Coordinates of C-alpha atoms in Angstrom, one line a residue:
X256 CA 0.0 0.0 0.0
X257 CA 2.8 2.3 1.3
X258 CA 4.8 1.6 -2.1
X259 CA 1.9 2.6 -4.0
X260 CA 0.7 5.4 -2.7
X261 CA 4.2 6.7 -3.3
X262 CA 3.8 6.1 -7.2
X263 CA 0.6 8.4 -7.1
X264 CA 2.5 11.9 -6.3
X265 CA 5.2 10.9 -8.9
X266 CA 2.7 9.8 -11.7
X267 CA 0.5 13.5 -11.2
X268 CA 4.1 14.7 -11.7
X269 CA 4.9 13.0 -14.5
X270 CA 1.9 14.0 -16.1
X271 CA 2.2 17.9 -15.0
X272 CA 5.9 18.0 -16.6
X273 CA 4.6 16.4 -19.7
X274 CA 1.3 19.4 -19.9
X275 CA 2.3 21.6 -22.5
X276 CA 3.3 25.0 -21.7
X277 CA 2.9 28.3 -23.4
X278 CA 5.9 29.0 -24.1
X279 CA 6.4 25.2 -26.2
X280 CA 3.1 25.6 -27.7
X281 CA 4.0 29.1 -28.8
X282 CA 7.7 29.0 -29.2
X283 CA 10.4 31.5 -27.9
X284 CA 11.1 33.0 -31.4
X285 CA 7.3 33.9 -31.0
X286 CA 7.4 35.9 -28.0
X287 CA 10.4 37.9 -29.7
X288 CA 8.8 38.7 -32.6
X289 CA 5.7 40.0 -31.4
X290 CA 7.7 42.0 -28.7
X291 CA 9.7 44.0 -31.6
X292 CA 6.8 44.0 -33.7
X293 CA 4.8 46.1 -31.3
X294 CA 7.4 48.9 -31.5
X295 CA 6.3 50.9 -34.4
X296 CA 3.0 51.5 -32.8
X297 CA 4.2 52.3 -29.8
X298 CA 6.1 54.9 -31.9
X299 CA 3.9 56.0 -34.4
X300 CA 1.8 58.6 -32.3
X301 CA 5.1 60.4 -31.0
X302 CA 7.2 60.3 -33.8
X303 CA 3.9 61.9 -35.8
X304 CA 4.0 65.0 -33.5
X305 CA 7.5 65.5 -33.6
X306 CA 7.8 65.5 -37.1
X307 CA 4.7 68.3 -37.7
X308 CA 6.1 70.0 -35.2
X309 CA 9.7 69.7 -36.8
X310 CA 8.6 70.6 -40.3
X311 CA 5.0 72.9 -39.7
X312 CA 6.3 74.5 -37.0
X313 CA 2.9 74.0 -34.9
X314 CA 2.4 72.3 -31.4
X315 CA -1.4 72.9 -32.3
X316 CA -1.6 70.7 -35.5
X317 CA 1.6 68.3 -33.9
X318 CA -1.9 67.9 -31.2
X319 CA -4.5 67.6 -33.9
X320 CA -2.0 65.2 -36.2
X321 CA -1.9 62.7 -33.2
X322 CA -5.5 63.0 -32.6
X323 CA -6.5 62.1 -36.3
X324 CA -3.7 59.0 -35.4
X325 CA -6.0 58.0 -33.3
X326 CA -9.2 58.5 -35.4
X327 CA -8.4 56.5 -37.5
X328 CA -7.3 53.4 -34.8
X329 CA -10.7 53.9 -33.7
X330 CA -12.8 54.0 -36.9
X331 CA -10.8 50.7 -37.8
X332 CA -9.2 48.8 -35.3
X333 CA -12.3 46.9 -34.7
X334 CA -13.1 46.4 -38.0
X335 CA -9.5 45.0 -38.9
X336 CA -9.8 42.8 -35.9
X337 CA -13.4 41.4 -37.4
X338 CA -11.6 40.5 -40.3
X339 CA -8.8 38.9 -38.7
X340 CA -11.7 36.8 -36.4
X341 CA -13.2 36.2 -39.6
X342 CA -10.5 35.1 -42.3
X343 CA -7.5 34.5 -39.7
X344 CA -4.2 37.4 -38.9
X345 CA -2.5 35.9 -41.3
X346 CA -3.7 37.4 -44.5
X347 CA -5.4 40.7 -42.9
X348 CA -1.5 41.2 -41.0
X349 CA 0.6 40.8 -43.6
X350 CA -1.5 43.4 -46.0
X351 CA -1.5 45.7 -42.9
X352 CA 2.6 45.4 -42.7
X353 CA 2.5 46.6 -45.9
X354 CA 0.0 49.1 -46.1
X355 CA 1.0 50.5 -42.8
X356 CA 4.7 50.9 -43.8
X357 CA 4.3 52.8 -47.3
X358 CA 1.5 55.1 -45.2
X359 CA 4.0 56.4 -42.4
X360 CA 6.5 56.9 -45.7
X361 CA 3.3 58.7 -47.8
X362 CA 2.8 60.9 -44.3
X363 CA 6.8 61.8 -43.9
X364 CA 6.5 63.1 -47.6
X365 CA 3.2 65.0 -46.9
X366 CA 4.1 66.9 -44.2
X367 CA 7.3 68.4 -45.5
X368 CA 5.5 69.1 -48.8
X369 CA 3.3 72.6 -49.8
X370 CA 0.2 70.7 -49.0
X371 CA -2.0 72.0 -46.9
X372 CA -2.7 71.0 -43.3
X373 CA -5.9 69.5 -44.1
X374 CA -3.7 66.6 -46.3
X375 CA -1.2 65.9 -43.2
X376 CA -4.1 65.3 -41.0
X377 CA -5.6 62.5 -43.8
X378 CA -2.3 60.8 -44.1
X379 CA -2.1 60.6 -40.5
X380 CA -5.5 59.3 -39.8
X381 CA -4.4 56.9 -42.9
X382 CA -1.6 56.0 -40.8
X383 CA -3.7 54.9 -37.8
X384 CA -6.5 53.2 -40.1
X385 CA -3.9 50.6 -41.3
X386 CA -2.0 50.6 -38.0
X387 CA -1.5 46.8 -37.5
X388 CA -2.4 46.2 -33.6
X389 CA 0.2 43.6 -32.8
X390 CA -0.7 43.8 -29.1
X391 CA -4.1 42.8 -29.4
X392 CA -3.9 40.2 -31.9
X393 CA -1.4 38.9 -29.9
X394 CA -3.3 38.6 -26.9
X395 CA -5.8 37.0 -28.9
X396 CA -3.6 34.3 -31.0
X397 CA -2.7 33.6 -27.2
X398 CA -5.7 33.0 -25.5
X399 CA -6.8 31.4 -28.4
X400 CA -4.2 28.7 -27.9
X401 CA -4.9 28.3 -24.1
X402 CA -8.2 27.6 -24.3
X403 CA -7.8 25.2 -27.2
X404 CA -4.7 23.3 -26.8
X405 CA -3.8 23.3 -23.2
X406 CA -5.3 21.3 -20.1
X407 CA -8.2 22.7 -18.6
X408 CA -6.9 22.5 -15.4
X409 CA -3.8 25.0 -15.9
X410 CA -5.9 27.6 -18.3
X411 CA -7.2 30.2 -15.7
X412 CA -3.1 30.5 -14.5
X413 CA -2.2 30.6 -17.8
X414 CA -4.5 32.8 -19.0
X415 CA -3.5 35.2 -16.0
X416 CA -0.1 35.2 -16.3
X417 CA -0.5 35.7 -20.4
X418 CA -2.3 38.6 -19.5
X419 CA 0.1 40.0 -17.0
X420 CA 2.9 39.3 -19.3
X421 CA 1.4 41.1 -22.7
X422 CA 0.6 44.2 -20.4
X423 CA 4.5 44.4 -18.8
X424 CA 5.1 44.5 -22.4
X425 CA 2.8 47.0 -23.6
X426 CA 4.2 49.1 -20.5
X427 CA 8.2 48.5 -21.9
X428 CA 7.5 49.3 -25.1
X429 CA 5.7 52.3 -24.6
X430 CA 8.1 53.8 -22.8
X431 CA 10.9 53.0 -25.5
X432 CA 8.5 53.6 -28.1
X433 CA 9.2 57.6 -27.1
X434 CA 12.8 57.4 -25.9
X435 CA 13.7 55.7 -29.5
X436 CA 11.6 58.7 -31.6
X437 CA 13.6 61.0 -29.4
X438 CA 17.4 59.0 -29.8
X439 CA 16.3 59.0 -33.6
X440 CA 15.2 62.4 -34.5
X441 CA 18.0 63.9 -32.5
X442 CA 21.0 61.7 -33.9
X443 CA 19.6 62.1 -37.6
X444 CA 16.5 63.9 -38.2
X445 CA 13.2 64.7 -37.3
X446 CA 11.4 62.3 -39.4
X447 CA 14.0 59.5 -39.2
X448 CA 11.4 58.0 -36.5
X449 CA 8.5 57.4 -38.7
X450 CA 11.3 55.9 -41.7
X451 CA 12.1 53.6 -39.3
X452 CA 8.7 52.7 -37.5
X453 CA 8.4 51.8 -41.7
X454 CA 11.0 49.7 -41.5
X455 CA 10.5 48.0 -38.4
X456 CA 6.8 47.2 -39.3
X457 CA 7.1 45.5 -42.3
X458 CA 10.0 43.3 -41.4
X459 CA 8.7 42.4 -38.2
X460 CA 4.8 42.7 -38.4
X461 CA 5.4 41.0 -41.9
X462 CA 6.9 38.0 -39.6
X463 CA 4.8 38.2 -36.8
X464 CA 1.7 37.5 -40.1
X465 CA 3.7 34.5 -41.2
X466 CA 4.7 33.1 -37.8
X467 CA 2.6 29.5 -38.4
X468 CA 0.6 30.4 -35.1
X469 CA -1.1 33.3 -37.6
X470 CA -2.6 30.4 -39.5
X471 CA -5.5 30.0 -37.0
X472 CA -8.7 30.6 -37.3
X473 CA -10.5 29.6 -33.9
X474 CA -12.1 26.5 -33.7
X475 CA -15.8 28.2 -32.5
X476 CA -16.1 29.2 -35.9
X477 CA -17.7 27.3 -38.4
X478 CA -16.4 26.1 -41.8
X479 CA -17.8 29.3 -43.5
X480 CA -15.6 31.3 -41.3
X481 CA -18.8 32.6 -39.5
X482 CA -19.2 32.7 -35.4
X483 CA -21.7 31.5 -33.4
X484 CA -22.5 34.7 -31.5
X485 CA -24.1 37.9 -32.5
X486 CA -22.6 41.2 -33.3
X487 CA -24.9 42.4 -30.6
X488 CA -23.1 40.7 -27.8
X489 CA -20.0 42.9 -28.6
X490 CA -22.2 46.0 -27.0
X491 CA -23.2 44.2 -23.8
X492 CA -22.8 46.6 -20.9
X493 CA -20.3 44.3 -19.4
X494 CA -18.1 44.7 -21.9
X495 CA -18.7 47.9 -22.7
X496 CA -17.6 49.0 -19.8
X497 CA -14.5 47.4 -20.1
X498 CA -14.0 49.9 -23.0
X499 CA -14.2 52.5 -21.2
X500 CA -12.3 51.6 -18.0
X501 CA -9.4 51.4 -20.7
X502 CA -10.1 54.4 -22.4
X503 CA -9.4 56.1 -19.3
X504 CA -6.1 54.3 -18.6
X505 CA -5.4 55.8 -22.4
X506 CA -6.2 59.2 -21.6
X507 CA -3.9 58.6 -18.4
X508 CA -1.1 58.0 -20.6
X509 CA -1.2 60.7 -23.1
X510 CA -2.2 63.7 -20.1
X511 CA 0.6 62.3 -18.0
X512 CA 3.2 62.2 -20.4
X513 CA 1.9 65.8 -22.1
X514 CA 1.7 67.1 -18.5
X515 CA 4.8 65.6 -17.3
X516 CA 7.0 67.3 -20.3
X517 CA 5.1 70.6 -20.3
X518 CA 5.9 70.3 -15.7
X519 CA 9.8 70.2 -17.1
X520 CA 9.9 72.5 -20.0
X521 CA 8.7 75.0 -16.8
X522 CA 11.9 74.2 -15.4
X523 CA 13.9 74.1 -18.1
X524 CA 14.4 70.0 -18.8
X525 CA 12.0 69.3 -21.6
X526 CA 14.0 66.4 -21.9
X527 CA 14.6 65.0 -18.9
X528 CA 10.4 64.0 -19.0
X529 CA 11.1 60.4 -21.0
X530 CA 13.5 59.6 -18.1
X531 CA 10.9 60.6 -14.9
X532 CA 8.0 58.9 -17.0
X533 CA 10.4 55.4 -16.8
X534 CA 9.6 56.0 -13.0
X535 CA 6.7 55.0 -13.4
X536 CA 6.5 52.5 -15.9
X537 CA 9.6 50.5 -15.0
X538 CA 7.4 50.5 -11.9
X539 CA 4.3 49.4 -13.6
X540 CA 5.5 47.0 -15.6
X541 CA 7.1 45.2 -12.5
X542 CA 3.8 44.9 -10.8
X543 CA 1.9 44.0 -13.8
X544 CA 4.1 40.9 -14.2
X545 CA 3.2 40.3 -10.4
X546 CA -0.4 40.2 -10.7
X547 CA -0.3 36.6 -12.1
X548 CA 0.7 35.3 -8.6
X549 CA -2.0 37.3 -6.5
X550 CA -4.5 34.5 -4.9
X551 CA -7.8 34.0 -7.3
X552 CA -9.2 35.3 -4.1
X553 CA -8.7 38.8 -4.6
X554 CA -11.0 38.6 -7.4
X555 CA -10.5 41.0 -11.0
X556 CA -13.5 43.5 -9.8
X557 CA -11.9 44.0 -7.3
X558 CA -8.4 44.4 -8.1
X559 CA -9.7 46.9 -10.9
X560 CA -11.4 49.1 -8.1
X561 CA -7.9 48.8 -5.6
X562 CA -5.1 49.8 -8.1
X563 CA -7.2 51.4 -10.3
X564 CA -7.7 53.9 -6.5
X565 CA -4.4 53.8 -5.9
X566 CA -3.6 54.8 -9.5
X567 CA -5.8 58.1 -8.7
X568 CA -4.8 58.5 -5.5
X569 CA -1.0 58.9 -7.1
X570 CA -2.6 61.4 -9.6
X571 CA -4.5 63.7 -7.0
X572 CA -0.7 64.4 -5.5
X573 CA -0.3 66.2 -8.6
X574 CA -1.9 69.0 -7.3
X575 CA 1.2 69.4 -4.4
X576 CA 3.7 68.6 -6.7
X577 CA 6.5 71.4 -6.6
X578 CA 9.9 69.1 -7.8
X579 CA 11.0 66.8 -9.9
X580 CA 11.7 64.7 -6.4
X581 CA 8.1 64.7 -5.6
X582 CA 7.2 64.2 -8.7
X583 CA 9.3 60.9 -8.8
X584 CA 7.0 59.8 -5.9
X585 CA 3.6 60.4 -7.5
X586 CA 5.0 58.8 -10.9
X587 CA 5.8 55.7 -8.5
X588 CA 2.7 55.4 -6.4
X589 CA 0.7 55.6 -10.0
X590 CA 2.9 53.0 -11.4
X591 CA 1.9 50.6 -8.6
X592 CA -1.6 51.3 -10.1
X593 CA -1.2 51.4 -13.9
X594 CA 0.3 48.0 -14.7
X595 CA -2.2 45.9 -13.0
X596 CA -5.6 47.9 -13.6
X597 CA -4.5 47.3 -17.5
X598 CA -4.0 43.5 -17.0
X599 CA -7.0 43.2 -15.1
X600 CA -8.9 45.2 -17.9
X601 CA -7.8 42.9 -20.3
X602 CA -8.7 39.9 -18.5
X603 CA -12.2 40.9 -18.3
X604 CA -12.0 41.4 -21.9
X605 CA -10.5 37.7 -22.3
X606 CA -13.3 36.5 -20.2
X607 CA -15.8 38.3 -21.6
X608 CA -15.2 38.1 -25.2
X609 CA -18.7 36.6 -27.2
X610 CA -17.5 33.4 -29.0
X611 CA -15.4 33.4 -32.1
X612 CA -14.9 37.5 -31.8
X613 CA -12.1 37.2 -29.5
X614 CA -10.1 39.2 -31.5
X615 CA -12.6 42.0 -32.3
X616 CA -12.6 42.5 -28.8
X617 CA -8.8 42.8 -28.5
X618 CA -8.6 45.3 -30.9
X619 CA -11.7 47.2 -29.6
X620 CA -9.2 47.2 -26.1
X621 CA -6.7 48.2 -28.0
X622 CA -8.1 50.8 -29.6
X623 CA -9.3 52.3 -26.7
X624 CA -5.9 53.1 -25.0
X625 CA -4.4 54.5 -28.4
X626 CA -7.6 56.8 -28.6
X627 CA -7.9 57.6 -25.3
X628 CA -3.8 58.7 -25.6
X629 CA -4.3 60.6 -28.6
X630 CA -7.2 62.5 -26.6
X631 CA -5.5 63.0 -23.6
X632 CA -2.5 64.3 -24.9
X633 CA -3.9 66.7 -27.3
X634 CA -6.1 68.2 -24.9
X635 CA -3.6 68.5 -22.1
X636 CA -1.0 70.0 -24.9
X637 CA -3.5 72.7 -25.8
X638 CA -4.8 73.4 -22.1
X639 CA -0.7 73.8 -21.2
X640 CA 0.1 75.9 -24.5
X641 CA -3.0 78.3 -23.5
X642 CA -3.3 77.9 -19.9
X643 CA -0.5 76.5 -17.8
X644 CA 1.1 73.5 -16.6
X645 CA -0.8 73.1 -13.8
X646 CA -4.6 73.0 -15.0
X647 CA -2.8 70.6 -17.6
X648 CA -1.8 68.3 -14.2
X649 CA -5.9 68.1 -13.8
X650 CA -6.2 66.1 -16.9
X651 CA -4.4 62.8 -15.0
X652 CA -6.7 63.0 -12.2
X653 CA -9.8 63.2 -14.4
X654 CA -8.5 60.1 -16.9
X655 CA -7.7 58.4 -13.5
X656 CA -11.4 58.8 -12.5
X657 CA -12.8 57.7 -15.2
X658 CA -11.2 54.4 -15.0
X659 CA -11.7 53.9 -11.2
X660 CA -15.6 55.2 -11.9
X661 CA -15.7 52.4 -14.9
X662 CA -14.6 50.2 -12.3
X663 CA -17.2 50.5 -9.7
X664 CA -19.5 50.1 -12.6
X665 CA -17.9 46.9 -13.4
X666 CA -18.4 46.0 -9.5
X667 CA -22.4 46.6 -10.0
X668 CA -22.0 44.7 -13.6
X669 CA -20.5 41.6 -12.6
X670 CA -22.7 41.2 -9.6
X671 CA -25.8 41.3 -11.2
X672 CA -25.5 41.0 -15.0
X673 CA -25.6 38.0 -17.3
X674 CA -22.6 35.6 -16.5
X675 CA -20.4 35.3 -19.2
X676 CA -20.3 32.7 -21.9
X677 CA -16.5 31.8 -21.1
X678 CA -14.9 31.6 -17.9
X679 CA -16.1 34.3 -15.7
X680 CA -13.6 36.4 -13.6

């Protein structure tokens, strides 16, 4: 009896270190390619304002240029990720890569032609109409491979520590996406950036299309491609709101950063804003990582209501900053709540996602934070070019309410709407 009962622990071993992981399914070369591949978005909405502003001479159309970036993200994104739900990311990636690419060189010619301002702002909402959302589709090749080729037992850690993971790496990337548009357009010119986003996005995106994991199409679909829920269910309340709680983490992101450089252009520093803004998402990408190990008891409503309160709480000291010093420690104490309110966003989305749309939601999440940046930094730009630094400050706080107001909606939502047709958080 004693020998074997002995056998049991090492059999459930056995078969534990023979479950396949992620990382086999997916393969290393994977994660690498979709991490570099995410880098010309992450500098697309920078490098566009630097170069207006470089060859138009206008911090008021650099704004507006970044804005219609993000108009176009918005008018499409969704639409791109339909078809990518619907054909597979294959095909609809690998004519983005190249779209994409010749549109940021089409833009760089644009703007330092004679046409008029009216033609830059088309180019750049052409720009963010054929932007290829690496970061969503990624999350959704992903999840897509969790739920259909790993053990049922190990999907909801999984899952969880995929989300925590793609987040840390939205959080690193954009925070190099801005420090490599500045490196660039310093060392050679000012639209050197956007050359190279062009670069970058066709090699990499290109590869990221062909990587054999983009010939997927998810099994809830049927042989004619079509899925067996209703566009309807992708306006649900409870995943609307999900939408918005990440529109406001958006917003966040393009009023801190705005505020942040316009707070050291007042003392002289523009520069110096890239490096203070790593405070807080070195910090934030950190913790993000660390939410896959919190205890399924501290359930995702309410993690989105605690760091998304401790990300405004950080945002409210904004009103006593008087340093760079303590700025470093509001920049911190938000980071603690940045990282993890975006994971926990984008695991409601997971969970939430109707069948067979999975990535329409994605990019519908994704579009949301590029949207919500472009607003938040071309508001807060034009409130510090006409105002002042600190009613620009305000903007954070109200982005940060937003997203902690979203969340107590999400509290009412998951308590007493409709439970979800996947695993509910």
């Amino acid at each position: 009896m004693t020998h074997a009962s002995s056998q049991v622990p090492e059999r459930a071993a056995s078969r534990r270190s023979d479950e396949p992981s992620l990382l086999r399914l997916a393969g290393f070369p994977y994660f690498l390619i979709a991490f570099i591949a995410r880098l010309p978005f992450a500098m697309m909405v920078v490098g566009v304002l630097t170069v207006v502003v470089a060859a138009r001479g206008s911090l008021s159309l650099g704004g507006l240029t970044s804005a219609a970036v993000g108009l176009g993200t918005a008018c499409f994104g969704p639409l791109l990720g339909a078809a990518a739900d619907r054909f597979g990311q294959r095909g609809v990636l690998s004519a983005l890569a190249l779209a994409n690419g010749a549109m940021l060189v089409i833009f760089t010619v644009v703007v330092y032609g004679p046409g008029a301002d009216g033609f830059v702002l088309l180019a750049a909402a052409g720009i963010g109409a054929t932007a290829p959302q690496v970061a969503p589709l990624s999350r959704s090749r992903l999840v897509t491979i969790i739920r259909e080729r790993m053990p049922e037992a190990a999907r909801t850690r999984t899952l969880s520590g995929t989300m925590a993971y793609e987040s840390a790496a939205d959080e690193t990337v954009f925070v190099f996406g801005p420090f490599i548009v500045g490196i660039l357009a310093s060392a050679l010119a000012p639209w050197a950036p956007l050359v190279g986003a062009a670069v970058l996005t066709v090699v990499f995106v290109g590869a990221f299309a062909l990587h054999p994991s983009g010939r997927h199409v998810s099994q809830e679909r049927d042989a004619d491609g079509k899925a067996p829920s209703a566009v309807a269910d992708l306006f649900r309340p409870q995943l609307l709101i999900v939408v918005l709680g990440i529109l406001g983490v958006g917003m966040f992101f393009g009023a801190m950063l705005t505020g942040l450089t316009s707070f050291m252009a007042d003392r002289g520093a523009p520069e110096q804003a890239g490096l203070l803004y790593g405070v807080m998402g070195v910090g934030s990408a950190i913790l993000a990582l660390g939410v896959a190990w919190l205890p399924p008891a501290f359930t995702l409503r309410a993690r989105w209501l605690v760091f998304s309160g401790i990300l405004l709480a950080g945002t409210v000291l904004l009103v006593f900053v008087d340093s760079p010093a303590t700025m470093m420690v509001a920049l911190a104490i938000m980071g603690i709540g940045i990282g993890p309110t975006l994971v926990t966003q984008y695991s409601f989305g997971a969970a939430r996602s109707p069948l067979g749309r999975s990535a329409t939601v994605m990019t519908m999440l994704g579009s949301g934070v590029v949207v919500g940046q472009s607003i938040g930094a071309a508001v807060t730009g034009e409130i510090a070019e006409q105002i002042g630094t600190a009613p620009a400050l305000l903007l954070p706080i109200l982005a940060a309410t937003v997203t902690f107001g979203a969340g107590l909606a999400n509290w009412v939502l998951s308590s007493t709407g409709p439970r979800s047709s996947r695993t509910a958080p």
